[in-house]
Amino acid sequence: MSSTDPATSISLELGFGIREFYHDAEEKSKIIVQEMERISREVRESEFYSQLCKQIESEEFQSKLSRTLGSHFFDVTMVIYALGSLERATPPKYQLAFALLLQQDFFGWITRIEVFDPSLSLADILVLEKFGCTVLWMNEECRRRVDSPTLFFMPYASKSLQGNLLEANWWPSNINQVILLTNRLSATVEDYHDFLRDGTIFNLDSFMENWEYLEAIHKCIQEINIHTNSENFADSFLAHLKDVTNNRYLHYQFYDLPFMIKMQYLEAIQNYTEEMRISLGQPSDNLLYNFAFHFFNVAPEIDMQTLLQGEEEVRLNFRRQFDKIWKIEEYQIVALIEALIINAWYEQIAETENDL
């Protein structure tokens, strides 16, 4: 009777476990692929997609596209950030189907698709590879600096990640090669101004820096907007933080304080942005609610650092200090926010008692 070495036994069990894990992922991926094929047909046959095709083929869109692509018309990379997990949710399947249809149906100008999301499962990766997408293994934090025309599709990206992308390409030669498909930047800036006009429950002045990036670039953005008949999809992008002092709701991404810094880029670029909102019927599964294609048009001679408020060294120093703070654990961040809200609530009570 032969005995098995413990190390060998563990190795065999581990190997069996890995094979089972991979086999399970393969089976799940086959189901997802079937769903994707159905969803792709659904999107392609929808009124939403029909109207989208007309606007993408319009003279206005093609003019902006030709200006951005130049001689690279048939050599464009689409980078998808923040897609979400195909295995765990339905909307990412529609988002991916839409991206694949863009590649298939429009003049062949998108030659490759790259995808990154930290939530991707093995089954997700197998599906993406099945459809010819390249899965990125390094988290770029949306800081890719482009040297050729690139379409960034950011279905669920936070404002801080949008700010990261703008910040990484904060030169005319770079930003003018970016096409950004995401929720409307102009609407984000409008919401931010409403937020400031209504007041805040605690002092967020130190977090305002990155809001300015959106406003500064606004003049250079051409925004082609995507309309839908439903506002339900907005919940995919916003968490609502209730203002305990006056029952107001602040549109605020709860786990994303850095977006308050990055918004300076979103604000700064507003005046240089062409934002094209596409008129649509009711899309499948609220696809692309409040989305737009954003084209940037910054004159080569503009020093984009001058579009931002304050001195560059002060901004960089603040960024370094904030990065250190942001390394604390998420639960500590939540506790900090709760403490600030409670403190503001007590201050409000104290002021009310003093008035009495």
Coordinates of C-alpha atoms in Angstrom, one line a residue:
M1 CA 0.0 0.0 0.0
S2 CA 1.6 3.2 -1.2
S3 CA 1.4 6.5 0.8
T4 CA 1.2 9.9 -0.8
D5 CA 3.5 12.6 0.2
P6 CA 1.6 15.4 2.0
A7 CA 3.1 18.1 -0.3
T8 CA 2.1 16.1 -3.4
S9 CA -1.4 15.6 -2.0
I10 CA -1.8 19.3 -1.4
S11 CA -0.5 20.0 -4.9
L12 CA -3.0 17.6 -6.4
E13 CA -5.9 19.1 -4.4
L14 CA -4.8 22.6 -5.4
G15 CA -4.5 21.6 -9.1
F16 CA -7.9 20.0 -9.0
G17 CA -9.4 23.1 -7.3
I18 CA -7.9 25.4 -10.0
R19 CA -9.2 23.2 -12.7
E20 CA -12.7 23.2 -11.2
F21 CA -12.6 26.9 -10.7
Y22 CA -11.6 27.5 -14.3
H23 CA -14.2 25.0 -15.6
D24 CA -16.9 26.8 -13.6
A25 CA -15.8 30.1 -15.0
E26 CA -15.9 28.7 -18.5
E27 CA -19.4 27.4 -18.0
K28 CA -20.5 30.8 -16.7
S29 CA -18.8 32.6 -19.6
K30 CA -20.8 30.5 -22.1
I31 CA -24.1 31.6 -20.5
I32 CA -22.9 35.3 -20.5
V33 CA -21.9 35.0 -24.2
Q34 CA -25.4 33.8 -25.0
E35 CA -26.9 36.7 -23.1
M36 CA -24.6 39.1 -24.8
E37 CA -25.6 37.9 -28.2
R38 CA -29.3 38.3 -27.3
I39 CA -28.7 41.8 -25.8
S40 CA -26.6 42.8 -28.8
R41 CA -29.5 42.0 -31.1
E42 CA -31.9 43.8 -28.8
V43 CA -29.8 47.0 -28.8
R44 CA -29.2 46.9 -32.6
E45 CA -33.0 46.6 -33.3
S46 CA -34.0 49.3 -30.8
E47 CA -35.2 52.8 -31.6
F48 CA -32.4 54.0 -29.4
Y49 CA -29.7 52.5 -31.6
S50 CA -31.5 53.6 -34.8
Q51 CA -31.4 57.2 -33.7
L52 CA -27.9 56.9 -32.5
C53 CA -26.7 55.6 -35.9
K54 CA -28.3 58.6 -37.6
Q55 CA -26.6 61.1 -35.3
I56 CA -23.2 59.4 -35.5
E57 CA -23.5 59.5 -39.3
S58 CA -24.6 63.2 -39.2
E59 CA -22.4 65.9 -40.7
E60 CA -22.0 67.5 -37.3
F61 CA -20.7 64.3 -35.6
Q62 CA -18.5 63.4 -38.5
S63 CA -16.9 66.8 -38.7
K64 CA -15.9 66.7 -35.0
L65 CA -14.7 63.1 -35.4
S66 CA -12.6 63.9 -38.5
R67 CA -11.0 66.9 -36.8
T68 CA -10.1 64.7 -33.8
L69 CA -8.9 61.6 -35.6
G70 CA -7.0 63.3 -38.5
S71 CA -4.9 60.7 -40.3
H72 CA -5.7 58.1 -37.6
F73 CA -9.3 57.6 -38.8
F74 CA -9.0 53.8 -39.0
D75 CA -6.6 53.3 -36.1
V76 CA -8.5 54.3 -32.9
T77 CA -8.4 52.5 -29.6
M78 CA -11.5 52.4 -27.4
V79 CA -10.6 52.2 -23.7
I80 CA -13.4 51.1 -21.4
Y81 CA -12.9 52.0 -17.7
A82 CA -15.4 51.2 -15.0
L83 CA -17.5 48.8 -17.0
G84 CA -18.6 46.7 -14.0
S85 CA -18.9 42.9 -13.8
L86 CA -20.8 41.1 -16.7
E87 CA -21.3 38.1 -14.4
R88 CA -22.9 40.1 -11.5
A89 CA -25.0 42.7 -13.2
T90 CA -27.1 43.3 -16.3
P91 CA -26.3 47.0 -17.2
P92 CA -22.6 46.1 -18.0
K93 CA -23.8 43.6 -20.6
Y94 CA -25.7 46.4 -22.4
Q95 CA -22.7 48.8 -22.1
L96 CA -20.4 46.2 -23.6
A97 CA -22.9 45.3 -26.3
F98 CA -23.1 49.0 -27.2
A99 CA -19.3 49.3 -27.4
L100 CA -19.0 46.2 -29.6
L101 CA -21.7 47.6 -31.9
L102 CA -19.8 50.9 -32.2
Q103 CA -16.8 48.9 -33.3
Q104 CA -18.7 46.8 -35.8
D105 CA -21.1 49.2 -37.4
F106 CA -19.3 52.5 -37.8
F107 CA -16.7 52.7 -40.6
G108 CA -14.2 50.5 -38.9
W109 CA -12.5 53.4 -37.1
I110 CA -12.3 51.6 -33.8
T111 CA -9.7 48.9 -34.3
R112 CA -9.3 47.5 -30.8
I113 CA -11.0 47.6 -27.4
E114 CA -9.2 47.6 -24.1
V115 CA -11.1 47.0 -20.8
F116 CA -10.2 47.5 -17.2
D117 CA -12.4 47.1 -14.1
P118 CA -11.2 45.8 -10.7
S119 CA -14.4 43.9 -10.3
L120 CA -14.0 41.7 -13.4
S121 CA -14.3 38.0 -12.6
L122 CA -12.5 35.2 -14.5
A123 CA -15.8 34.5 -16.3
D124 CA -15.9 38.2 -17.3
I125 CA -12.4 38.0 -18.6
L126 CA -13.1 34.9 -20.7
V127 CA -16.2 36.7 -22.2
L128 CA -14.2 39.8 -23.1
E129 CA -11.5 37.8 -24.7
K130 CA -14.2 35.9 -26.6
F131 CA -15.4 39.1 -28.1
G132 CA -11.8 40.2 -29.1
C133 CA -11.3 42.7 -26.2
T134 CA -8.0 43.1 -24.5
V135 CA -8.2 43.0 -20.7
L136 CA -5.8 45.4 -18.9
W137 CA -4.1 43.9 -15.9
M138 CA -2.7 47.1 -14.5
N139 CA -5.0 49.6 -12.8
E140 CA -4.2 52.9 -14.6
E141 CA -6.6 54.8 -12.4
C142 CA -7.8 56.4 -15.7
R143 CA -4.5 58.3 -16.0
R144 CA -3.6 57.1 -19.5
R145 CA -1.8 59.9 -21.4
V146 CA -2.7 59.6 -25.1
D147 CA -0.3 60.1 -28.1
S148 CA -2.9 59.2 -30.7
P149 CA -6.7 59.6 -30.9
T150 CA -8.4 57.5 -28.3
L151 CA -12.1 57.0 -27.4
F152 CA -12.6 56.6 -23.6
F153 CA -15.9 54.9 -22.7
M154 CA -16.5 55.4 -18.9
P155 CA -20.0 53.9 -18.0
Y156 CA -19.8 54.1 -14.2
A157 CA -16.7 56.3 -13.7
S158 CA -16.6 58.6 -10.7
K159 CA -15.8 62.3 -11.1
S160 CA -12.3 61.7 -9.6
L161 CA -11.5 59.2 -12.4
Q162 CA -12.8 61.6 -15.1
G163 CA -10.6 64.2 -13.5
N164 CA -7.6 61.8 -13.5
L165 CA -8.1 61.4 -17.3
L166 CA -8.2 65.1 -17.9
E167 CA -5.3 65.7 -15.6
A168 CA -3.1 63.2 -17.4
N169 CA -3.8 64.8 -20.7
W170 CA -3.8 68.5 -19.6
W171 CA -2.0 69.7 -22.7
P172 CA -3.6 70.8 -26.0
S173 CA -1.7 68.2 -28.0
N174 CA -3.1 65.4 -25.8
I175 CA -6.6 66.6 -24.8
N176 CA -7.5 67.3 -28.4
Q177 CA -7.0 63.6 -29.2
V178 CA -9.4 62.5 -26.5
I179 CA -13.0 61.5 -27.2
L180 CA -14.8 60.9 -24.0
L181 CA -18.1 59.0 -23.8
T182 CA -19.5 59.3 -20.3
N183 CA -22.3 61.0 -18.4
R184 CA -22.5 64.6 -19.3
L185 CA -19.7 66.8 -17.9
S186 CA -21.8 69.9 -18.4
A187 CA -24.6 68.5 -16.2
T188 CA -22.0 67.6 -13.6
V189 CA -20.7 71.2 -13.5
E190 CA -24.3 72.5 -13.4
D191 CA -25.1 70.2 -10.4
Y192 CA -21.9 71.4 -8.7
H193 CA -22.9 75.1 -9.1
D194 CA -26.3 74.3 -7.7
F195 CA -24.6 72.5 -4.8
L196 CA -22.5 75.6 -4.1
R197 CA -25.4 78.0 -4.5
D198 CA -27.5 76.1 -2.0
G199 CA -24.7 75.9 0.5
T200 CA -23.1 72.9 2.3
I201 CA -23.5 71.3 5.7
F202 CA -19.8 71.4 6.3
N203 CA -16.8 73.1 4.8
L204 CA -15.6 71.4 1.6
D205 CA -13.4 74.3 0.4
S206 CA -10.3 72.2 0.6
F207 CA -11.8 69.6 -1.8
M208 CA -12.9 72.0 -4.5
E209 CA -9.7 71.9 -6.5
N210 CA -10.5 69.2 -9.0
W211 CA -14.0 70.6 -9.7
E212 CA -12.2 73.4 -11.5
Y213 CA -10.8 71.1 -14.2
L214 CA -14.2 70.6 -15.6
E215 CA -15.1 74.2 -15.6
A216 CA -11.8 75.3 -17.1
I217 CA -12.1 72.9 -20.0
H218 CA -15.8 73.7 -20.7
K219 CA -15.1 76.1 -23.5
C220 CA -13.1 73.5 -25.3
I221 CA -15.7 70.6 -25.1
Q222 CA -18.2 69.8 -27.8
E223 CA -20.8 67.6 -26.0
I224 CA -23.0 65.3 -28.1
N225 CA -25.7 64.3 -25.6
I226 CA -27.6 61.1 -25.3
H227 CA -31.2 61.6 -24.2
T228 CA -33.4 58.9 -22.6
N229 CA -37.0 59.0 -21.3
S230 CA -36.1 57.6 -17.9
E231 CA -34.1 59.0 -15.0
N232 CA -33.7 55.6 -13.2
F233 CA -30.3 55.1 -14.7
A234 CA -29.0 58.1 -12.9
D235 CA -28.9 56.0 -9.7
S236 CA -26.1 54.1 -11.3
F237 CA -23.9 57.2 -11.1
L238 CA -25.0 59.0 -8.0
A239 CA -25.4 58.3 -4.3
H240 CA -27.5 60.7 -2.4
L241 CA -26.2 62.1 0.9
K242 CA -29.0 63.6 3.0
D243 CA -28.3 67.0 4.5
V244 CA -29.5 66.5 8.0
T245 CA -29.7 70.3 8.6
N246 CA -32.4 71.1 6.1
N247 CA -33.5 67.7 4.5
R248 CA -31.6 68.6 1.3
Y249 CA -30.0 65.9 -0.8
L250 CA -26.5 66.5 -1.9
H251 CA -25.6 64.7 -5.1
Y252 CA -22.4 63.2 -3.8
Q253 CA -20.4 60.1 -4.6
F254 CA -20.2 58.7 -1.0
Y255 CA -17.0 56.7 -1.2
D256 CA -15.3 59.2 -3.6
L257 CA -14.1 62.3 -1.8
P258 CA -11.2 62.7 -4.3
F259 CA -13.7 63.8 -7.0
M260 CA -14.1 67.1 -5.1
I261 CA -10.4 67.7 -6.0
K262 CA -10.6 66.4 -9.6
M263 CA -13.6 68.6 -10.4
Q264 CA -11.3 71.6 -11.0
Y265 CA -10.3 69.8 -14.2
L266 CA -13.9 69.2 -15.2
E267 CA -14.8 72.9 -14.6
A268 CA -11.6 74.2 -16.3
I269 CA -12.2 72.3 -19.5
Q270 CA -15.9 73.2 -19.9
N271 CA -15.3 76.3 -22.1
Y272 CA -13.2 74.2 -24.5
T273 CA -15.6 71.3 -24.8
E274 CA -18.1 70.3 -27.5
E275 CA -20.7 68.1 -25.8
M276 CA -23.1 66.4 -28.2
R277 CA -26.2 64.9 -26.7
I278 CA -27.9 62.4 -28.9
S279 CA -31.7 62.4 -29.0
L280 CA -33.0 58.9 -28.2
G281 CA -36.1 57.0 -27.6
Q282 CA -36.4 54.7 -24.6
P283 CA -33.2 52.7 -24.7
S284 CA -32.8 49.1 -23.6
D285 CA -32.3 48.8 -19.8
N286 CA -31.9 52.6 -19.6
L287 CA -28.7 52.4 -21.6
L288 CA -26.5 55.5 -21.5
Y289 CA -28.8 57.7 -19.5
N290 CA -27.6 61.3 -19.5
F291 CA -24.5 60.4 -21.6
A292 CA -22.7 62.4 -24.2
F293 CA -19.8 62.3 -26.6
H294 CA -17.3 64.9 -25.6
F295 CA -14.8 66.4 -28.1
F296 CA -12.1 68.8 -27.0
N297 CA -10.9 71.8 -29.0
V298 CA -8.0 73.7 -27.3
A299 CA -5.8 76.0 -29.3
P300 CA -2.2 74.8 -29.4
E301 CA -0.9 78.1 -28.0
I302 CA -3.0 77.9 -24.8
D303 CA -1.1 77.1 -21.6
M304 CA -3.7 74.9 -19.9
Q305 CA -2.2 75.3 -16.5
T306 CA -3.4 78.9 -16.6
L307 CA -7.0 77.6 -16.8
L308 CA -6.7 76.3 -13.3
Q309 CA -7.1 78.5 -10.2
G310 CA -4.2 79.2 -7.9
E311 CA -0.5 78.4 -8.2
E312 CA 0.6 75.1 -9.6
E313 CA 3.0 74.3 -6.7
V314 CA 0.3 75.0 -4.2
R315 CA -2.0 72.6 -6.0
L316 CA 0.6 69.9 -6.2
N317 CA 1.5 70.2 -2.6
F318 CA -2.1 69.9 -1.6
R319 CA -2.5 66.9 -3.8
R320 CA 0.5 65.2 -2.1
Q321 CA -1.0 65.9 1.3
F322 CA -4.4 64.6 0.3
D323 CA -3.0 61.4 -1.2
K324 CA -1.5 60.7 2.2
I325 CA -4.8 61.2 3.9
W326 CA -6.6 59.1 1.3
K327 CA -4.6 56.0 2.2
I328 CA -6.6 55.5 5.4
E329 CA -9.1 52.6 5.4
E330 CA -12.5 53.1 3.8
Y331 CA -14.3 52.4 7.1
Q332 CA -12.3 55.3 8.6
I333 CA -13.4 57.6 5.8
V334 CA -17.0 56.7 6.4
A335 CA -16.6 57.3 10.1
L336 CA -15.0 60.7 9.3
I337 CA -17.9 61.7 7.1
E338 CA -20.4 60.6 9.7
A339 CA -18.5 62.6 12.4
L340 CA -18.6 65.7 10.2
I341 CA -22.3 65.4 9.6
I342 CA -23.0 64.8 13.3
N343 CA -20.8 67.8 14.2
A344 CA -22.6 70.0 11.7
W345 CA -25.9 68.9 13.1
Y346 CA -24.9 69.8 16.6
E347 CA -23.6 73.2 15.4
Q348 CA -26.9 73.8 13.7
I349 CA -28.8 73.0 16.9
A350 CA -26.5 75.3 18.9
E351 CA -27.1 78.1 16.5
T352 CA -30.8 77.6 16.7
E353 CA -30.7 77.7 20.5
N354 CA -28.7 80.9 20.4
D355 CA -31.2 82.5 18.1
L356 CA -33.9 81.6 20.6

